Amino acid sequence: MLIPAFTILAFLSGVGFCKLYEDVAELPALEYDFVIVGGGTAGLVLANRLTENSSVSVLVLEAGPSNVGVLDAQVPFLADGVANNGTPYSWNYTTIPQSGAANHSFDFLRGYILGGCSSHNGMAYTRGAAADFDRYATLTGDQGWSWNQIFPYFLKNEGWTAPADHHDTQGQYNPAVHGTDGPIQVSISGFSWSEFEQHVIQTTNELPDDFPFNLDMNSGKPLGISWFQFTIGGGERSSSATGYLTPAVLQRPNLDVLLHAQVSKLVNATQSRAVPVEPLAFQGVEFKYGGSAVFISTHVTKHATALAGSSLYVAKASKEIILSAGPIGTPHILLNSGVGDRTALQALGISTVLDLPSVGKNASEHPYSGLSWAVNSNQTVESITQNATRYNEAFAEWNNSHTGPFVDPSPGTHAAWLRLSDNSSVFDIHPDPSPGPDAPHFEIIFQPAEYTGLSGNFVSMVVAMVSPVSRGSVTLSSADPFAAPLIDLGLFSNEFDALALTEGIQLALKFATAPTWNGYLGAPTVDLTSMSQAELTAHVRANSGPGYHVVGTAGMSPRGAQYGVVDPDLRVKGIAGLRVIDASVLPIVPAAHTQAATYVVAERGADLVKQSWS
Ligand SMILES: Cc1cc2nc3c(=O)[nH]c(=O)nc-3n(C[C@H](O)[C@H](O)[C@H](O)COP(=O)(O)OP(=O)(O)OC[C@H]3O[C@@H](n4cnc5c(N)ncnc54)[C@H](O)[C@@H]3O)c2cc1C
Ligand SMILES: *[C@@H]1O[C@H](CO)[C@@H](O)[C@H](O)[C@H]1NC(C)=O
Ligand SMILES: *[C@@H]1O[C@H](CO)[C@@H](O)[C@H](O)[C@H]1NC(C)=O
Ligand SMILES: *[C@@H]1O[C@H](CO)[C@@H](O)[C@H](O)[C@H]1NC(C)=O
Ligand SMILES: *[C@@H]1O[C@H](CO)[C@@H](O)[C@H](O)[C@H]1NC(C)=O
Ligand SMILES: *[C@@H]1O[C@H](CO)[C@@H](O)[C@H](O)[C@H]1NC(C)=O
Ligand SMILES: *[C@@H]1O[C@H](CO)[C@@H](O)[C@H](O)[C@H]1NC(C)=O
Ligand SMILES: *[C@@H]1O[C@H](CO)[C@@H](O)[C@H](O)[C@H]1NC(C)=O
Ligand SMILES: *[C@@H]1O[C@H](CO)[C@@H](O)[C@H](O)[C@H]1NC(C)=O
Ligand SMILES: *[C@@H]1O[C@H](CO)[C@@H](O)[C@H](O)[C@H]1NC(C)=O
C-alpha cells in the first residue's frame, strides 16, 4: 500500500515526473517567456505547440481542477455529470434574464476543469461551412482565416479513428477530408440505435429535395443530413487535456501548469518600447491560488511569494501574455484590467488603462429549441436511463471493454444542416445573415431520446438557429474581479432569429411527415402542428435555450479598424505583448458547434506566436 500512496502524493504535489502543479508553493518560478491564462480547449493547444521549442518556457494558469481520474469527463454518456452547474467542474454561471426568451435566465455552462469546455462538452465534431471561414477572412482582411488556408489546421488537430464498435463506416463519412495523425480523436458513433437510424436515413430517400443525404458535413459544404462525428476515441472523450497535454508533453522541462489559479487581472501596465504604435504593455498576471486565504495559509510557500497579506500572486511573461480563458473569462479579465469601455469602467470605479469599447460586446450565440414524440418502440435511450438494471449493465460494459451505449454522449445519431427557403418572408425583416448559399440557417439533431425526463420511450429533433442576428454582451457586475460577470446572450433580441427558428421547427415537422415514420412516431409531447405561426413563435421564445457556443466577445477586426478587440494576428489592439487566443476572437458564431473552430484558432494562433519569436 505504501507505494501507491506515495505515487499519488508525488503526482498531486507535482514532484518529480509530473509538472501538473496542485500547489503554488511547489511552482519553481513566477517568470516565464509566455504565461497562458486558462488551460482550456485553446490554452492547452498553445501550451503544447509553444513548448515544442525547448528554449521557450511556458506557464499555464488554470482556475479549475485536473481532469485526470474524473470518470464523468471520460465516459461520453456521463458528460452531464461534469457539465452541469452545481458540479465541481462548472463555473456555475447564469445569464441575466433574456427578454427575447420569455425572460428566462439560463444556466450558462462553462468548464472549470483542465481542458475547459473540451473536458465537459457534448463532443459533437462539426467544422462549419467553408463560407464561415471565408467570411472571417473578409471581415478581418486576412486570407489566413479563409477555409482553404485554415483547412490544414483542421487536419493537424484531428486523429480520425474507428468507432468503438468497429462497425463498417464506409458510406458514413468522407476519409478525404479528415486528418489521421492529430491529437484529437474523432469518430462516428460507436453504438448503434439501428431502428431509429434507419428511419432517419430512409427519410433522406423519401424526401430528398428537402433532406438530402450528405456523405460528410465536415467537408466545408454541410447542407443535408450526415452521420454525426464526435471527439471520441476508443469509447472515451478526447479533449485538449487528453490530446494535447499528454504525460509526455507535461514532462517537457519548459512547461509548467498550475491548477486552482484564478486570474483576476493583468497588472503593472507600463509604457512599452513600441511607442506610439502599441503604447501599453502589462508586466504581470495577477492570480488567486486556491479557494480562499485560509486555504493558502496552510501551505508553506517555498518559491512563489504571495503579495503581502493576501492569497494573490503575480506571474510575469517576458515575451507574451496569452489570454485563453474563453469567451466569458477573457473579456472578464480584460475588463478587470481596465481594458474596455471607459464609461462603463468609470461607473464601477475602475481606472481605464485602454478605452477599447468592443471588449465583451458582439457576443454571438445559437438558440436551441426542439420537439419530441413518444414512439412505438423500446429501442431508445430511456431503455437505459429508466431501467437501473440496464444502466448498471451498460456502465459495466463500458468499464470492462469500452463498448456499449456509454461510448457515445446521450446521442444524436445524425445532424441536418438546412436553409430557410429563398422566398421566406423573414428576409423582409433582415437580409440573409448566413455567409453564403452553401451555409445553413438551421441545425437539426436527431436523437433517440427525450431530454426533459418524461417517462416512456421518445425521440427528439433538437433545432438550432445557427446564423443568428442577435448579439449579447459580457460586462462587469462589480469592481471585485472575482465576482461573476453579467452574461447577456441577447437570445432572440432580434426578431429575425425567433421567426427563423419558427421555420426551422416547421422543417423538423416536415421531416416527420416522411412515410417511414408512420407507425413508429406516436403522439408529440407538445402539439405544435395545431399552433398558428404566431403561437409557434411564442412557443419558440418560451422553449429555447443557449447552445453554449458563444463567441465574439474579443472579436477580430482589420488592423486599424475603429471597432474590435484583436487584430487578425490575435494581438490586442493598442497593447504590446498581449494576445487573445480562444473562441472569443471569432467575430460571428460559425454554423457549427464551436470546438473545432476553437481548435483551429489555437493551432493557427500558435503558429502566429512562433513566427513572431523565431
Ligand atoms: C455544455 C457544453 C456543451 C458543448 N458541446 C459542444 C459540442 O458538442 N461540440 C462542440 O464543438 N462544442 C461544444 N461546446 C462549445 C465548445 O466546447 C467551446 O466553444 C470551446 O470549447 C471553447 O473553448 P475556449 O478555449 O474558448 O474556452 P474554454 O474551453 O472554456 O477554456 C477556458 C479555460 O480558461 C479557464 N479560465 C477561465 N477564466 C479563468 C481565470 N480567470 N483564471 C484562470 N483560468 C480561467 C477555464 O476554467 C477553462 O479551463 C459546448 C460547450 C458547453 C459549455
Ligand atoms: C460550482 O458549484 C459547485 C457546487 O457547489 C462547487 O463545487 C464548484 O466549486 C462551483 N464552481 C465554482 C467555480 O465556484
Ligand atoms: C419581461 O420582463 C419585463 C420587465 O420586467 C416585462 O416588461 C416583460 O413583459 C416581460 N416579458 C415577458 C415575456 O414576460
Ligand atoms: C505589480 O502589481 C502588483 C499587483 O497590483 C503590485 O502589488 C506590485 O507592486 C506591482 N509591481 C510593480 C513593480 O509595480
Ligand atoms: C460588432 O461587430 C460589427 C461587425 O460585425 C461591428 O460593425 C460593430 O462595431 C461591433 N460592435 C461593437 C460594439 O464592437
Ligand atoms: C422491447 O420490446 C420487445 C417487443 O416489442 C420485447 O420483446 C423486449 O423484451 C422489450 N425489451 C425491453 C428491454 O423492454
Ligand atoms: C431492464 O433491463 C433488464 C436488463 O437488460 C431487462 O432484463 C429488463 O427486461 C428491463 N426491464 C424493462 C421494464 O424493460
Ligand atoms: C470497473 O473496473 C475496475 C477494474 O478495471 C473494477 O475494479 C471496478 O470495480 C469496476 N467498476 C464497476 C462499477 O464495475
Ligand atoms: C415559396 O416558394 C415555394 C415554391 O418554390 C412555394 O411553394 C411557397 O408557397 C413560397 N412561399 C412563400 C412564402 O411565398
Ligand atoms: C525557438 O525559440 C527561440 C527563442 O525565442 C528562437 O530564437 C528560435 O528561433 C526558436 N526556434 C524555432 C525553430 O522557431
mmCIF file of N, CA, C and O in Angstrom, residues 63-128:
data_model
loop_
_atom_site.group_PDB
_atom_site.id
_atom_site.type_symbol
_atom_site.label_atom_id
_atom_site.label_comp_id
_atom_site.label_asym_id
_atom_site.label_seq_id
_atom_site.Cartn_x
_atom_site.Cartn_y
_atom_site.Cartn_z
ATOM 1 N N ALA A 63 -7.846 27.872 -13.499
ATOM 2 C CA ALA A 63 -8.624 28.054 -12.272
ATOM 3 C C ALA A 63 -9.144 26.730 -11.709
ATOM 4 O O ALA A 63 -9.224 26.546 -10.495
ATOM 5 N N GLY A 64 -9.510 25.807 -12.581
ATOM 6 C CA GLY A 64 -10.189 24.588 -12.145
ATOM 7 C C GLY A 64 -9.233 23.485 -11.737
ATOM 8 O O GLY A 64 -8.016 23.657 -11.745
ATOM 9 N N PRO A 65 -9.807 22.322 -11.378
ATOM 10 C CA PRO A 65 -9.007 21.149 -11.014
ATOM 11 C C PRO A 65 -8.606 20.324 -12.236
ATOM 12 O O PRO A 65 -9.005 20.622 -13.361
ATOM 13 N N SER A 66 -7.854 19.271 -11.973
ATOM 14 C CA SER A 66 -7.422 18.358 -13.040
ATOM 15 C C SER A 66 -8.591 17.522 -13.557
ATOM 16 O O SER A 66 -9.520 17.209 -12.831
ATOM 17 N N ASN A 67 -8.482 17.133 -14.813
ATOM 18 C CA ASN A 67 -9.433 16.186 -15.413
ATOM 19 C C ASN A 67 -9.051 14.740 -15.111
ATOM 20 O O ASN A 67 -9.873 13.836 -15.309
ATOM 21 N N VAL A 68 -7.817 14.521 -14.653
ATOM 22 C CA VAL A 68 -7.324 13.141 -14.505
ATOM 23 C C VAL A 68 -8.145 12.415 -13.436
ATOM 24 O O VAL A 68 -8.323 12.925 -12.324
ATOM 25 N N GLY A 69 -8.673 11.261 -13.799
ATOM 26 C CA GLY A 69 -9.442 10.467 -12.850
ATOM 27 C C GLY A 69 -10.890 10.916 -12.684
ATOM 28 O O GLY A 69 -11.608 10.345 -11.866
ATOM 29 N N VAL A 70 -11.314 11.910 -13.435
ATOM 30 C CA VAL A 70 -12.725 12.340 -13.360
ATOM 31 C C VAL A 70 -13.521 11.488 -14.354
ATOM 32 O O VAL A 70 -13.509 11.729 -15.562
ATOM 33 N N LEU A 71 -14.199 10.487 -13.836
ATOM 34 C CA LEU A 71 -14.868 9.489 -14.677
ATOM 35 C C LEU A 71 -15.892 10.132 -15.624
ATOM 36 O O LEU A 71 -15.994 9.762 -16.796
ATOM 37 N N ASP A 72 -16.645 11.107 -15.104
ATOM 38 C CA ASP A 72 -17.686 11.721 -15.940
ATOM 39 C C ASP A 72 -17.099 12.533 -17.091
ATOM 40 O O ASP A 72 -17.800 12.854 -18.049
ATOM 41 N N ALA A 73 -15.816 12.906 -16.968
ATOM 42 C CA ALA A 73 -15.149 13.602 -18.064
ATOM 43 C C ALA A 73 -14.537 12.618 -19.053
ATOM 44 O O ALA A 73 -13.976 13.012 -20.070
ATOM 45 N N GLN A 74 -14.651 11.345 -18.751
ATOM 46 C CA GLN A 74 -14.023 10.305 -19.554
ATOM 47 C C GLN A 74 -15.087 9.489 -20.300
ATOM 48 O O GLN A 74 -14.928 9.157 -21.467
ATOM 49 N N VAL A 75 -16.186 9.166 -19.597
ATOM 50 C CA VAL A 75 -17.240 8.326 -20.171
ATOM 51 C C VAL A 75 -18.204 9.236 -20.934
ATOM 52 O O VAL A 75 -18.873 10.073 -20.328
ATOM 53 N N PRO A 76 -18.282 9.103 -22.250
ATOM 54 C CA PRO A 76 -19.110 10.036 -23.019
ATOM 55 C C PRO A 76 -20.557 10.144 -22.512
ATOM 56 O O PRO A 76 -21.105 11.241 -22.425
ATOM 57 N N PHE A 77 -21.156 9.032 -22.173
ATOM 58 C CA PHE A 77 -22.586 9.034 -21.776
ATOM 59 C C PHE A 77 -22.815 9.819 -20.481
ATOM 60 O O PHE A 77 -23.923 10.258 -20.207
ATOM 61 N N LEU A 78 -21.770 9.989 -19.678
ATOM 62 C CA LEU A 78 -21.933 10.615 -18.362
ATOM 63 C C LEU A 78 -21.571 12.103 -18.357
ATOM 64 O O LEU A 78 -21.408 12.703 -17.287
ATOM 65 N N ALA A 79 -21.498 12.702 -19.547
ATOM 66 C CA ALA A 79 -20.987 14.079 -19.649
ATOM 67 C C ALA A 79 -21.743 15.078 -18.766
ATOM 68 O O ALA A 79 -21.146 16.034 -18.269
ATOM 69 N N ASP A 80 -23.040 14.860 -18.564
ATOM 70 C CA ASP A 80 -23.795 15.810 -17.729
ATOM 71 C C ASP A 80 -23.207 15.925 -16.326
ATOM 72 O O ASP A 80 -23.307 16.969 -15.690
ATOM 73 N N GLY A 81 -22.595 14.843 -15.857
ATOM 74 C CA GLY A 81 -22.046 14.842 -14.507
ATOM 75 C C GLY A 81 -20.859 15.778 -14.340
ATOM 76 O O GLY A 81 -20.464 16.101 -13.226
ATOM 77 N N VAL A 82 -20.304 16.220 -15.460
ATOM 78 C CA VAL A 82 -19.179 17.162 -15.390
ATOM 79 C C VAL A 82 -19.572 18.507 -15.990
ATOM 80 O O VAL A 82 -18.931 19.521 -15.733
ATOM 81 N N ALA A 83 -20.664 18.514 -16.772
ATOM 82 C CA ALA A 83 -21.035 19.758 -17.474
ATOM 83 C C ALA A 83 -21.914 20.674 -16.649
ATOM 84 O O ALA A 83 -21.810 21.887 -16.748
ATOM 85 N N ASN A 84 -22.786 20.103 -15.850
ATOM 86 C CA ASN A 84 -23.862 20.914 -15.275
ATOM 87 C C ASN A 84 -23.411 21.797 -14.126
ATOM 88 O O ASN A 84 -22.474 21.467 -13.394
ATOM 89 N N ASN A 85 -24.117 22.915 -13.966
ATOM 90 C CA ASN A 85 -23.899 23.759 -12.797
ATOM 91 C C ASN A 85 -24.165 22.948 -11.535
ATOM 92 O O ASN A 85 -25.038 22.084 -11.513
ATOM 93 N N GLY A 86 -23.377 23.255 -10.488
ATOM 94 C CA GLY A 86 -23.528 22.513 -9.240
ATOM 95 C C GLY A 86 -22.565 21.347 -9.133
ATOM 96 O O GLY A 86 -22.407 20.780 -8.069
ATOM 97 N N THR A 87 -21.912 20.980 -10.260
ATOM 98 C CA THR A 87 -20.831 20.002 -10.171
ATOM 99 C C THR A 87 -19.546 20.765 -9.812
ATOM 100 O O THR A 87 -19.480 21.984 -9.988
ATOM 101 N N PRO A 88 -18.513 20.075 -9.356
ATOM 102 C CA PRO A 88 -17.256 20.783 -9.025
ATOM 103 C C PRO A 88 -16.526 21.296 -10.273
ATOM 104 O O PRO A 88 -15.503 21.937 -10.143
ATOM 105 N N TYR A 89 -17.050 21.014 -11.456
ATOM 106 C CA TYR A 89 -16.324 21.299 -12.691
ATOM 107 C C TYR A 89 -16.987 22.375 -13.534
ATOM 108 O O TYR A 89 -16.751 22.482 -14.728
ATOM 109 N N SER A 90 -17.876 23.148 -12.910
ATOM 110 C CA SER A 90 -18.598 24.192 -13.638
ATOM 111 C C SER A 90 -18.342 25.547 -13.003
ATOM 112 O O SER A 90 -18.195 25.654 -11.779
ATOM 113 N N TRP A 91 -18.347 26.593 -13.844
ATOM 114 C CA TRP A 91 -18.232 27.959 -13.318
ATOM 115 C C TRP A 91 -19.551 28.415 -12.684
ATOM 116 O O TRP A 91 -19.604 29.497 -12.093
ATOM 117 N N ASN A 92 -20.616 27.655 -12.857
ATOM 118 C CA ASN A 92 -21.919 27.947 -12.225
ATOM 119 C C ASN A 92 -22.488 29.302 -12.650
ATOM 120 O O ASN A 92 -23.174 29.961 -11.869
ATOM 121 N N TYR A 93 -22.215 29.720 -13.867
ATOM 122 C CA TYR A 93 -22.768 30.988 -14.339
ATOM 123 C C TYR A 93 -24.252 30.845 -14.662
ATOM 124 O O TYR A 93 -24.705 29.766 -15.072
ATOM 125 N N THR A 94 -24.982 31.946 -14.502
ATOM 126 C CA THR A 94 -26.321 32.033 -15.091
ATOM 127 C C THR A 94 -26.378 33.318 -15.901
ATOM 128 O O THR A 94 -25.679 34.291 -15.589
ATOM 129 N N THR A 95 -27.205 33.317 -16.933
ATOM 130 C CA THR A 95 -27.352 34.531 -17.740
ATOM 131 C C THR A 95 -28.269 35.508 -17.013
ATOM 132 O O THR A 95 -29.036 35.108 -16.127
ATOM 133 N N ILE A 96 -28.223 36.765 -17.420
ATOM 134 C CA ILE A 96 -29.261 37.685 -16.964
ATOM 135 C C ILE A 96 -30.555 37.301 -17.676
ATOM 136 O O ILE A 96 -30.522 36.578 -18.690
ATOM 137 N N PRO A 97 -31.726 37.720 -17.151
ATOM 138 C CA PRO A 97 -32.981 37.357 -17.824
ATOM 139 C C PRO A 97 -32.940 37.763 -19.302
ATOM 140 O O PRO A 97 -32.513 38.876 -19.636
ATOM 141 N N GLN A 98 -33.345 36.840 -20.154
ATOM 142 C CA GLN A 98 -33.278 37.068 -21.595
ATOM 143 C C GLN A 98 -34.650 37.544 -22.076
ATOM 144 O O GLN A 98 -35.597 36.750 -22.196
ATOM 145 N N SER A 99 -34.746 38.832 -22.348
ATOM 146 C CA SER A 99 -36.073 39.408 -22.639
ATOM 147 C C SER A 99 -36.655 38.840 -23.931
ATOM 148 O O SER A 99 -37.868 38.761 -24.068
ATOM 149 N N GLY A 100 -35.823 38.397 -24.859
ATOM 150 C CA GLY A 100 -36.356 37.799 -26.086
ATOM 151 C C GLY A 100 -36.817 36.368 -25.889
ATOM 152 O O GLY A 100 -37.469 35.786 -26.754
ATOM 153 N N ALA A 101 -36.458 35.777 -24.755
ATOM 154 C CA ALA A 101 -36.752 34.369 -24.494
ATOM 155 C C ALA A 101 -37.595 34.255 -23.216
ATOM 156 O O ALA A 101 -37.232 33.543 -22.270
ATOM 157 N N ALA A 102 -38.710 35.008 -23.208
ATOM 158 C CA ALA A 102 -39.694 34.945 -22.116
ATOM 159 C C ALA A 102 -39.065 35.239 -20.749
ATOM 160 O O ALA A 102 -39.526 34.737 -19.729
ATOM 161 N N ASN A 103 -38.036 36.063 -20.768
ATOM 162 C CA ASN A 103 -37.358 36.499 -19.529
ATOM 163 C C ASN A 103 -36.690 35.366 -18.753
ATOM 164 O O ASN A 103 -36.362 35.533 -17.574
ATOM 165 N N HIS A 104 -36.474 34.231 -19.381
ATOM 166 C CA HIS A 104 -35.783 33.149 -18.664
ATOM 167 C C HIS A 104 -34.319 33.532 -18.415
ATOM 168 O O HIS A 104 -33.671 34.138 -19.263
ATOM 169 N N SER A 105 -33.807 33.135 -17.243
ATOM 170 C CA SER A 105 -32.357 33.130 -17.007
ATOM 171 C C SER A 105 -31.913 31.691 -17.214
ATOM 172 O O SER A 105 -32.561 30.777 -16.730
ATOM 173 N N PHE A 106 -30.807 31.504 -17.883
ATOM 174 C CA PHE A 106 -30.342 30.147 -18.173
ATOM 175 C C PHE A 106 -29.040 29.864 -17.444
ATOM 176 O O PHE A 106 -28.183 30.752 -17.328
ATOM 177 N N ASP A 107 -28.883 28.645 -17.003
ATOM 178 C CA ASP A 107 -27.551 28.204 -16.586
ATOM 179 C C ASP A 107 -26.648 28.391 -17.802
ATOM 180 O O ASP A 107 -27.011 27.963 -18.904
ATOM 181 N N PHE A 108 -25.504 29.040 -17.608
ATOM 182 C CA PHE A 108 -24.596 29.157 -18.752
ATOM 183 C C PHE A 108 -23.340 28.346 -18.464
ATOM 184 O O PHE A 108 -22.436 28.776 -17.764
ATOM 185 N N LEU A 109 -23.333 27.128 -18.983
ATOM 186 C CA LEU A 109 -22.301 26.152 -18.624
ATOM 187 C C LEU A 109 -20.948 26.535 -19.227
ATOM 188 O O LEU A 109 -20.860 26.921 -20.382
ATOM 189 N N ARG A 110 -19.906 26.426 -18.399
ATOM 190 C CA ARG A 110 -18.509 26.637 -18.809
ATOM 191 C C ARG A 110 -17.654 25.694 -17.994
ATOM 192 O O ARG A 110 -17.828 25.598 -16.768
ATOM 193 N N GLY A 111 -16.711 25.041 -18.615
ATOM 194 C CA GLY A 111 -15.885 24.064 -17.927
ATOM 195 C C GLY A 111 -14.890 24.719 -16.971
ATOM 196 O O GLY A 111 -14.133 25.604 -17.364
ATOM 197 N N TYR A 112 -14.914 24.267 -15.720
ATOM 198 C CA TYR A 112 -13.983 24.711 -14.670
ATOM 199 C C TYR A 112 -13.137 23.487 -14.351
ATOM 200 O O TYR A 112 -13.317 22.796 -13.351
ATOM 201 N N ILE A 113 -12.247 23.173 -15.282
ATOM 202 C CA ILE A 113 -11.515 21.905 -15.243
ATOM 203 C C ILE A 113 -10.424 21.992 -16.307
ATOM 204 O O ILE A 113 -10.594 22.701 -17.308
ATOM 205 N N LEU A 114 -9.323 21.292 -16.080
ATOM 206 C CA LEU A 114 -8.272 21.252 -17.099
ATOM 207 C C LEU A 114 -8.886 20.711 -18.405
ATOM 208 O O LEU A 114 -9.568 19.684 -18.397
ATOM 209 N N GLY A 115 -8.619 21.417 -19.504
ATOM 210 C CA GLY A 115 -9.285 21.080 -20.769
ATOM 211 C C GLY A 115 -10.477 21.983 -21.038
ATOM 212 O O GLY A 115 -11.019 21.985 -22.145
ATOM 213 N N GLY A 116 -10.928 22.718 -20.017
ATOM 214 C CA GLY A 116 -12.024 23.671 -20.196
ATOM 215 C C GLY A 116 -13.269 22.983 -20.737
ATOM 216 O O GLY A 116 -13.598 21.857 -20.348
ATOM 217 N N CYS A 117 -13.938 23.644 -21.650
ATOM 218 C CA CYS A 117 -15.182 23.085 -22.193
ATOM 219 C C CYS A 117 -14.934 21.793 -22.966
ATOM 220 O O CYS A 117 -15.840 20.978 -23.091
ATOM 221 N N SER A 118 -13.698 21.574 -23.460
ATOM 222 C CA SER A 118 -13.463 20.319 -24.197
ATOM 223 C C SER A 118 -13.489 19.116 -23.260
ATOM 224 O O SER A 118 -13.624 17.980 -23.714
ATOM 225 N N SER A 119 -13.380 19.366 -21.940
ATOM 226 C CA SER A 119 -13.469 18.268 -20.970
ATOM 227 C C SER A 119 -14.898 17.995 -20.529
ATOM 228 O O SER A 119 -15.131 17.066 -19.757
ATOM 229 N N HIS A 120 -15.853 18.815 -20.948
ATOM 230 C CA HIS A 120 -17.232 18.588 -20.462
ATOM 231 C C HIS A 120 -18.285 18.767 -21.547
ATOM 232 O O HIS A 120 -19.473 18.644 -21.270
ATOM 233 N N ASN A 121 -17.890 19.093 -22.770
ATOM 234 C CA ASN A 121 -18.902 19.429 -23.782
ATOM 235 C C ASN A 121 -19.573 18.181 -24.360
ATOM 236 O O ASN A 121 -19.306 17.060 -23.942
ATOM 237 N N GLY A 122 -20.444 18.418 -25.348
ATOM 238 C CA GLY A 122 -21.222 17.327 -25.941
ATOM 239 C C GLY A 122 -20.457 16.526 -26.978
ATOM 240 O O GLY A 122 -20.997 15.574 -27.552
ATOM 241 N N MET A 123 -19.193 16.910 -27.248
ATOM 242 C CA MET A 123 -18.280 16.153 -28.105
ATOM 243 C C MET A 123 -18.656 16.136 -29.583
ATOM 244 O O MET A 123 -18.011 15.440 -30.382
ATOM 245 N N ALA A 124 -19.698 16.870 -29.978
ATOM 246 C CA ALA A 124 -20.029 16.943 -31.405
ATOM 247 C C ALA A 124 -18.840 17.558 -32.145
ATOM 248 O O ALA A 124 -18.279 18.559 -31.696
ATOM 249 N N TYR A 125 -18.462 16.921 -33.255
ATOM 250 C CA TYR A 125 -17.339 17.444 -34.049
ATOM 251 C C TYR A 125 -17.887 17.992 -35.363
ATOM 252 O O TYR A 125 -18.244 17.227 -36.264
ATOM 253 N N THR A 126 -18.004 19.319 -35.434
ATOM 254 C CA THR A 126 -18.559 19.966 -36.622
ATOM 255 C C THR A 126 -17.723 21.204 -36.928
ATOM 256 O O THR A 126 -17.457 22.003 -36.044
ATOM 257 N N ARG A 127 -17.300 21.329 -38.168
ATOM 258 C CA ARG A 127 -16.363 22.414 -38.512
ATOM 259 C C ARG A 127 -17.049 23.687 -38.963
ATOM 260 O O ARG A 127 -16.444 24.753 -38.921
ATOM 261 N N GLY A 128 -18.285 23.568 -39.489
ATOM 262 C CA GLY A 128 -18.938 24.737 -40.065
ATOM 263 C C GLY A 128 -18.796 24.744 -41.573
ATOM 264 O O GLY A 128 -18.247 23.819 -42.179
#
